[in-house]
mmCIF file of C-alpha atoms and ligand atoms in Angstrom:
data_model
loop_
_atom_site.group_PDB
_atom_site.id
_atom_site.type_symbol
_atom_site.label_atom_id
_atom_site.label_comp_id
_atom_site.label_asym_id
_atom_site.label_seq_id
_atom_site.Cartn_x
_atom_site.Cartn_y
_atom_site.Cartn_z
ATOM 1 C CA UNK A 1 36.830 49.374 102.296
ATOM 2 C CA UNK A 2 39.907 47.497 103.382
ATOM 3 C CA UNK A 3 42.417 46.820 100.627
ATOM 4 C CA UNK A 4 44.646 43.776 100.927
ATOM 5 C CA UNK A 5 47.495 42.757 98.666
ATOM 6 C CA UNK A 6 48.828 39.259 98.983
ATOM 7 C CA UNK A 7 52.186 38.534 97.303
ATOM 8 C CA UNK A 8 51.359 40.825 94.409
ATOM 9 C CA UNK A 9 53.893 41.020 91.583
ATOM 10 C CA UNK A 10 53.920 42.765 88.238
ATOM 11 C CA UNK A 11 56.399 41.937 85.509
ATOM 12 C CA UNK A 12 56.321 43.964 82.324
ATOM 13 C CA UNK A 13 57.243 42.229 79.039
ATOM 14 C CA UNK A 14 57.373 38.859 80.741
ATOM 15 C CA UNK A 15 59.596 36.340 78.970
ATOM 16 C CA UNK A 16 61.083 38.975 76.672
ATOM 17 C CA UNK A 17 64.637 40.354 76.743
ATOM 18 C CA UNK A 18 63.272 43.664 78.108
ATOM 19 C CA UNK A 19 61.455 42.000 81.014
ATOM 20 C CA UNK A 20 61.137 44.233 84.115
ATOM 21 C CA UNK A 21 60.047 42.980 87.554
ATOM 22 C CA UNK A 22 58.429 46.278 88.603
ATOM 23 C CA UNK A 23 56.598 45.030 91.715
ATOM 24 C CA UNK A 24 57.774 41.991 93.631
ATOM 25 C CA UNK A 25 55.781 39.936 96.109
ATOM 26 C CA UNK A 26 54.128 42.852 97.863
ATOM 27 C CA UNK A 27 51.954 41.902 100.829
ATOM 28 C CA UNK A 28 50.162 44.812 102.415
ATOM 29 C CA UNK A 29 46.930 45.904 104.054
ATOM 30 C CA UNK A 30 45.740 49.457 103.577
ATOM 31 C CA UNK A 31 43.513 50.774 106.309
ATOM 32 C CA UNK A 32 40.137 52.271 105.676
ATOM 33 C CA UNK A 33 39.698 56.010 106.039
ATOM 34 C CA UNK A 34 43.448 56.542 106.245
ATOM 35 C CA UNK A 35 46.022 58.331 104.128
ATOM 36 C CA UNK A 36 48.841 56.090 102.946
ATOM 37 C CA UNK A 37 51.890 57.253 101.042
ATOM 38 C CA UNK A 38 54.111 55.077 98.849
ATOM 39 C CA UNK A 39 57.597 56.560 98.850
ATOM 40 C CA UNK A 40 60.735 55.636 96.961
ATOM 41 C CA UNK A 41 63.182 56.552 94.230
ATOM 42 C CA UNK A 42 62.103 56.874 90.628
ATOM 43 C CA UNK A 43 61.614 53.455 89.045
ATOM 44 C CA UNK A 44 61.036 51.568 92.308
ATOM 45 C CA UNK A 45 57.515 50.552 91.286
ATOM 46 C CA UNK A 46 55.259 53.134 92.969
ATOM 47 C CA UNK A 47 53.119 53.932 89.921
ATOM 48 C CA UNK A 48 52.832 50.264 89.013
ATOM 49 C CA UNK A 49 51.632 49.348 92.497
ATOM 50 C CA UNK A 50 49.159 52.244 92.474
ATOM 51 C CA UNK A 51 47.836 51.132 89.077
ATOM 52 C CA UNK A 52 47.281 47.616 90.418
ATOM 53 C CA UNK A 53 45.420 48.969 93.443
ATOM 54 C CA UNK A 54 43.467 51.204 91.061
ATOM 55 C CA UNK A 55 42.488 48.279 88.815
ATOM 56 C CA UNK A 56 44.165 49.815 85.799
ATOM 57 C CA UNK A 57 45.610 46.377 85.116
ATOM 58 C CA UNK A 58 45.908 42.998 86.788
ATOM 59 C CA UNK A 59 49.044 41.894 88.627
ATOM 60 C CA UNK A 60 51.122 39.179 86.997
ATOM 61 C CA UNK A 61 50.620 37.112 90.138
ATOM 62 C CA UNK A 62 49.225 37.482 93.636
ATOM 63 C CA UNK A 63 45.857 38.554 94.961
ATOM 64 C CA UNK A 64 44.221 41.925 95.457
ATOM 65 C CA UNK A 65 41.167 42.000 97.689
ATOM 66 C CA UNK A 66 39.034 45.117 98.060
ATOM 67 C CA UNK A 67 36.237 45.099 100.620
ATOM 68 C CA UNK A 68 36.352 41.306 100.603
ATOM 69 C CA UNK A 69 36.129 41.052 96.800
ATOM 70 C CA UNK A 70 39.052 39.372 95.102
ATOM 71 C CA UNK A 71 39.869 41.464 92.056
ATOM 72 C CA UNK A 72 42.638 39.456 90.484
ATOM 73 C CA UNK A 73 40.218 36.966 89.009
ATOM 74 C CA UNK A 74 37.676 39.384 87.618
ATOM 75 C CA UNK A 75 37.424 39.793 83.849
ATOM 76 C CA UNK A 76 38.587 43.168 82.536
ATOM 77 C CA UNK A 77 35.089 44.605 82.117
ATOM 78 C CA UNK A 78 34.308 44.011 85.805
ATOM 79 C CA UNK A 79 37.618 45.532 86.719
ATOM 80 C CA UNK A 80 36.649 48.640 84.721
ATOM 81 C CA UNK A 81 33.262 48.763 86.454
ATOM 82 C CA UNK A 82 34.892 48.505 89.856
ATOM 83 C CA UNK A 83 37.291 51.283 88.925
ATOM 84 C CA UNK A 84 34.511 53.616 87.807
ATOM 85 C CA UNK A 85 32.427 53.098 90.921
ATOM 86 C CA UNK A 86 35.008 52.954 93.666
ATOM 87 C CA UNK A 87 38.063 54.870 92.583
ATOM 88 C CA UNK A 88 38.983 58.464 91.841
ATOM 89 C CA UNK A 89 42.336 59.166 90.191
ATOM 90 C CA UNK A 90 44.482 62.264 90.420
ATOM 91 C CA UNK A 91 47.394 62.103 88.020
ATOM 92 C CA UNK A 92 50.784 63.739 87.956
ATOM 93 C CA UNK A 93 50.349 66.894 85.796
ATOM 94 C CA UNK A 94 46.643 66.211 86.393
ATOM 95 C CA UNK A 95 45.876 65.012 82.827
ATOM 96 C CA UNK A 96 43.310 67.751 82.437
ATOM 97 C CA UNK A 97 42.327 68.135 78.772
ATOM 98 C CA UNK A 98 43.152 71.736 77.795
ATOM 99 C CA UNK A 99 40.623 72.087 74.961
ATOM 100 C CA UNK A 100 37.668 70.957 77.058
ATOM 101 C CA UNK A 101 35.986 73.328 79.479
ATOM 102 C CA UNK A 102 36.419 73.009 83.221
ATOM 103 C CA UNK A 103 32.956 71.467 83.539
ATOM 104 C CA UNK A 104 33.555 69.025 80.671
ATOM 105 C CA UNK A 105 36.781 67.855 82.309
ATOM 106 C CA UNK A 106 35.072 67.311 85.645
ATOM 107 C CA UNK A 107 32.240 65.170 84.258
ATOM 108 C CA UNK A 108 34.486 62.886 82.168
ATOM 109 C CA UNK A 109 34.414 59.969 84.675
ATOM 110 C CA UNK A 110 30.595 60.076 84.638
ATOM 111 C CA UNK A 111 30.214 59.472 80.921
ATOM 112 C CA UNK A 112 30.466 55.647 81.116
ATOM 113 C CA UNK A 113 28.038 55.613 84.049
ATOM 114 C CA UNK A 114 25.112 56.734 81.882
ATOM 115 C CA UNK A 115 23.962 59.803 83.810
ATOM 116 C CA UNK A 116 21.816 62.427 82.080
ATOM 117 C CA UNK A 117 23.474 65.725 81.065
ATOM 118 C CA UNK A 118 21.371 67.435 83.743
ATOM 119 C CA UNK A 119 22.638 65.066 86.460
ATOM 120 C CA UNK A 120 26.212 65.579 85.266
ATOM 121 C CA UNK A 121 25.863 69.369 85.378
ATOM 122 C CA UNK A 122 24.431 69.207 88.885
ATOM 123 C CA UNK A 123 27.211 67.034 90.258
ATOM 124 C CA UNK A 124 29.893 69.150 88.605
ATOM 125 C CA UNK A 125 28.178 72.306 89.884
ATOM 126 C CA UNK A 126 28.328 71.170 93.509
ATOM 127 C CA UNK A 127 32.049 70.402 93.230
ATOM 128 C CA UNK A 128 32.876 73.616 91.367
ATOM 129 C CA UNK A 129 31.127 75.567 94.129
ATOM 130 C CA UNK A 130 33.013 73.688 96.791
ATOM 131 C CA UNK A 131 36.406 74.291 95.187
ATOM 132 C CA UNK A 132 35.770 77.886 94.177
ATOM 133 C CA UNK A 133 36.003 77.361 90.412
ATOM 134 C CA UNK A 134 32.381 77.799 89.416
ATOM 135 C CA UNK A 135 33.231 81.075 87.662
ATOM 136 C CA UNK A 136 35.571 79.018 85.465
ATOM 137 C CA UNK A 137 32.864 76.529 84.456
ATOM 138 C CA UNK A 138 32.883 77.428 80.753
ATOM 139 C CA UNK A 139 36.600 78.272 80.437
ATOM 140 C CA UNK A 140 38.823 75.950 78.409
ATOM 141 C CA UNK A 141 40.986 74.182 80.997
ATOM 142 C CA UNK A 142 44.065 75.320 79.058
ATOM 143 C CA UNK A 143 43.337 78.914 80.096
ATOM 144 C CA UNK A 144 43.088 78.621 83.890
ATOM 145 C CA UNK A 145 45.790 78.962 86.551
ATOM 146 C CA UNK A 146 47.840 76.127 88.081
ATOM 147 C CA UNK A 147 45.927 76.265 91.345
ATOM 148 C CA UNK A 148 42.602 76.128 89.515
ATOM 149 C CA UNK A 149 43.829 73.228 87.382
ATOM 150 C CA UNK A 150 44.698 71.340 90.535
ATOM 151 C CA UNK A 151 41.167 71.896 91.902
ATOM 152 C CA UNK A 152 39.666 70.736 88.586
ATOM 153 C CA UNK A 153 41.700 67.522 88.914
ATOM 154 C CA UNK A 154 40.456 66.997 92.466
ATOM 155 C CA UNK A 155 36.856 67.740 91.486
ATOM 156 C CA UNK A 156 37.126 65.242 88.633
ATOM 157 C CA UNK A 157 38.454 62.558 90.991
ATOM 158 C CA UNK A 158 35.483 63.148 93.303
ATOM 159 C CA UNK A 159 32.693 63.404 90.754
ATOM 160 C CA UNK A 160 31.761 59.714 90.955
ATOM 161 C CA UNK A 161 31.862 59.970 94.778
ATOM 162 C CA UNK A 162 34.426 57.182 95.163
ATOM 163 C CA UNK A 163 35.436 55.844 98.590
ATOM 164 C CA UNK A 164 39.043 55.483 97.395
ATOM 165 C CA UNK A 165 41.205 58.287 95.970
ATOM 166 C CA UNK A 166 44.532 57.537 94.310
ATOM 167 C CA UNK A 167 47.060 60.219 93.473
ATOM 168 C CA UNK A 168 50.316 59.545 91.614
ATOM 169 C CA UNK A 169 52.971 62.140 92.541
ATOM 170 C CA UNK A 170 50.312 64.836 92.639
ATOM 171 C CA UNK A 171 52.618 67.622 93.834
ATOM 172 C CA UNK A 172 55.515 66.904 91.481
ATOM 173 C CA UNK A 173 54.793 70.011 89.417
ATOM 174 C CA UNK A 174 53.438 72.303 92.123
ATOM 175 C CA UNK A 175 55.211 74.953 94.164
ATOM 176 C CA UNK A 176 55.206 74.576 97.946
ATOM 177 C CA UNK A 177 52.141 76.755 98.492
ATOM 178 C CA UNK A 178 50.015 74.760 96.043
ATOM 179 C CA UNK A 179 51.450 71.489 97.386
ATOM 180 C CA UNK A 180 50.343 72.417 100.894
ATOM 181 C CA UNK A 181 46.911 73.484 99.655
ATOM 182 C CA UNK A 182 46.585 70.198 97.827
ATOM 183 C CA UNK A 183 47.529 68.175 100.911
ATOM 184 C CA UNK A 184 45.139 70.176 103.106
ATOM 185 C CA UNK A 185 42.398 69.386 100.616
ATOM 186 C CA UNK A 186 43.219 65.654 100.804
ATOM 187 C CA UNK A 187 43.190 65.955 104.600
ATOM 188 C CA UNK A 188 39.629 67.310 104.399
ATOM 189 C CA UNK A 189 38.619 64.428 102.164
ATOM 190 C CA UNK A 190 40.051 61.977 104.650
ATOM 191 C CA UNK A 191 38.134 63.704 107.441
ATOM 192 C CA UNK A 192 35.019 63.237 105.294
ATOM 193 C CA UNK A 193 35.632 59.470 105.232
ATOM 194 C CA UNK A 194 37.695 58.827 102.097
ATOM 195 C CA UNK A 195 40.603 56.419 101.897
ATOM 196 C CA UNK A 196 43.587 57.988 100.144
ATOM 197 C CA UNK A 197 46.708 56.429 98.668
ATOM 198 C CA UNK A 198 49.420 58.573 97.135
ATOM 199 C CA UNK A 199 52.877 58.137 95.739
ATOM 200 C CA UNK A 200 55.502 60.767 96.412
ATOM 201 C CA UNK A 201 58.997 61.478 97.547
ATOM 202 C CA UNK A 202 58.124 65.082 98.353
ATOM 203 C CA UNK A 203 58.701 65.754 102.098
ATOM 204 C CA UNK A 204 55.752 68.186 102.042
ATOM 205 C CA UNK A 205 53.613 65.159 101.214
ATOM 206 C CA UNK A 206 55.250 62.369 103.204
ATOM 207 C CA UNK A 207 55.580 64.604 106.270
ATOM 208 C CA UNK A 208 52.061 66.045 106.162
ATOM 209 C CA UNK A 209 50.093 65.678 109.409
ATOM 210 C CA UNK A 210 47.249 63.850 107.640
ATOM 211 C CA UNK A 211 49.495 61.042 106.328
ATOM 212 C CA UNK A 212 48.919 58.001 108.552
ATOM 213 C CA UNK A 213 51.360 55.570 107.031
ATOM 214 C CA UNK A 214 54.436 55.838 104.812
ATOM 215 C CA UNK A 215 55.410 52.719 102.899
ATOM 216 C CA UNK A 216 58.937 52.737 101.509
ATOM 217 C CA UNK A 217 59.569 50.964 98.242
ATOM 218 C CA UNK A 218 62.839 49.845 96.804
ATOM 219 C CA UNK A 219 63.328 47.718 93.699
ATOM 220 C CA UNK A 220 59.689 46.697 93.619
ATOM 221 C CA UNK A 221 59.594 45.616 97.259
ATOM 222 C CA UNK A 222 58.118 47.367 100.257
ATOM 223 C CA UNK A 223 59.297 48.252 103.747
ATOM 224 C CA UNK A 224 56.520 49.389 106.030
ATOM 225 C CA UNK A 225 57.645 51.950 108.621
HETATM 226 P P1 LIG B 1 57.962 54.661 89.860
HETATM 227 O O1 LIG B 1 56.556 55.114 89.734
HETATM 228 O O2 LIG B 1 58.384 54.347 91.261
HETATM 229 O O3 LIG B 1 58.919 55.595 89.204
HETATM 230 P P2 LIG B 1 57.199 52.635 87.945
HETATM 231 O O4 LIG B 1 56.153 51.780 88.556
HETATM 232 O O5 LIG B 1 56.768 53.648 86.972
HETATM 233 O O6 LIG B 1 58.098 53.257 89.090
HETATM 234 O O7 LIG B 1 58.249 51.690 87.193
HETATM 235 C C1 LIG B 1 58.833 50.557 87.802
HETATM 236 C C2 LIG B 1 59.730 49.872 86.782
HETATM 237 O O8 LIG B 1 58.921 49.345 85.747
HETATM 238 C C3 LIG B 1 60.734 50.815 86.122
HETATM 239 O O9 LIG B 1 61.913 50.079 85.876
HETATM 240 C C4 LIG B 1 60.050 51.181 84.820
HETATM 241 O O10 LIG B 1 60.993 51.483 83.829
HETATM 242 C C5 LIG B 1 59.301 49.917 84.487
HETATM 243 N N1 LIG B 1 58.054 50.162 83.738
HETATM 244 C C6 LIG B 1 57.030 50.981 84.116
HETATM 245 N N2 LIG B 1 56.030 50.946 83.212
HETATM 246 C C7 LIG B 1 56.418 50.081 82.235
HETATM 247 C C8 LIG B 1 55.810 49.608 81.030
HETATM 248 N N3 LIG B 1 54.601 49.998 80.639
HETATM 249 N N4 LIG B 1 56.516 48.720 80.279
HETATM 250 C C9 LIG B 1 57.744 48.311 80.663
HETATM 251 N N5 LIG B 1 58.368 48.699 81.800
HETATM 252 C C10 LIG B 1 57.718 49.575 82.569
HETATM 253 MG MG1 LIG B 2 55.756 56.879 89.013
#
């Protein structure tokens, strides 16, 4: 699933006094079955670019093509459908809901897809087994350890079996041991055929052996190295 960006820009609050050109004329191809890292100082536009790739919102201008489909012209509901089927998100701080159980957190992305409760339990069960958290199935996510939380976030990103995984500064709140574990887990996912795009300025991430390409960003623009 090749991803191509052609002169993609995103301006927040366009035409207003607080206008921000967050991403400027980015042209980029992201290889299939590779791990790509967007690197740069805070505010350089990494999260905005990731959100565009992840179909969270449309760019202000430019074209995004995924597997030959041009996304920039799709109505929002198709964009949402594309996101649910093709993309798994791992957020900074993981956005795991503390009052829900581990299993309930993992199945959240499946709810709009209309699976039966039985199907949801099965899919979650396979992932909880794989990541060693099945004994935490019924625990509120607010009561599990940091390492377990991280595996819940990964399981949730995988539950819709997406070809593309996006992670926004996933190690920002992890110690070095958990950061390495997290990267090794992404490396396994890449080996299993996933395409992964992350943002980070953590050397443990950008220097990891499984990272194929680092793209430096500055002021909304990119420099491919
Ligand atoms: P990074 O992830 O590299 O820190 P961001 O993509 O979050 O960068 O932000 C890029 C620029 O866009 C920053 O100047 C930020 O303040 C601004 N920005 C981000 N989100 C919004 C928003 N929702 N509304 C207005 N400005 C925003
Ligand atoms: Mg960011």
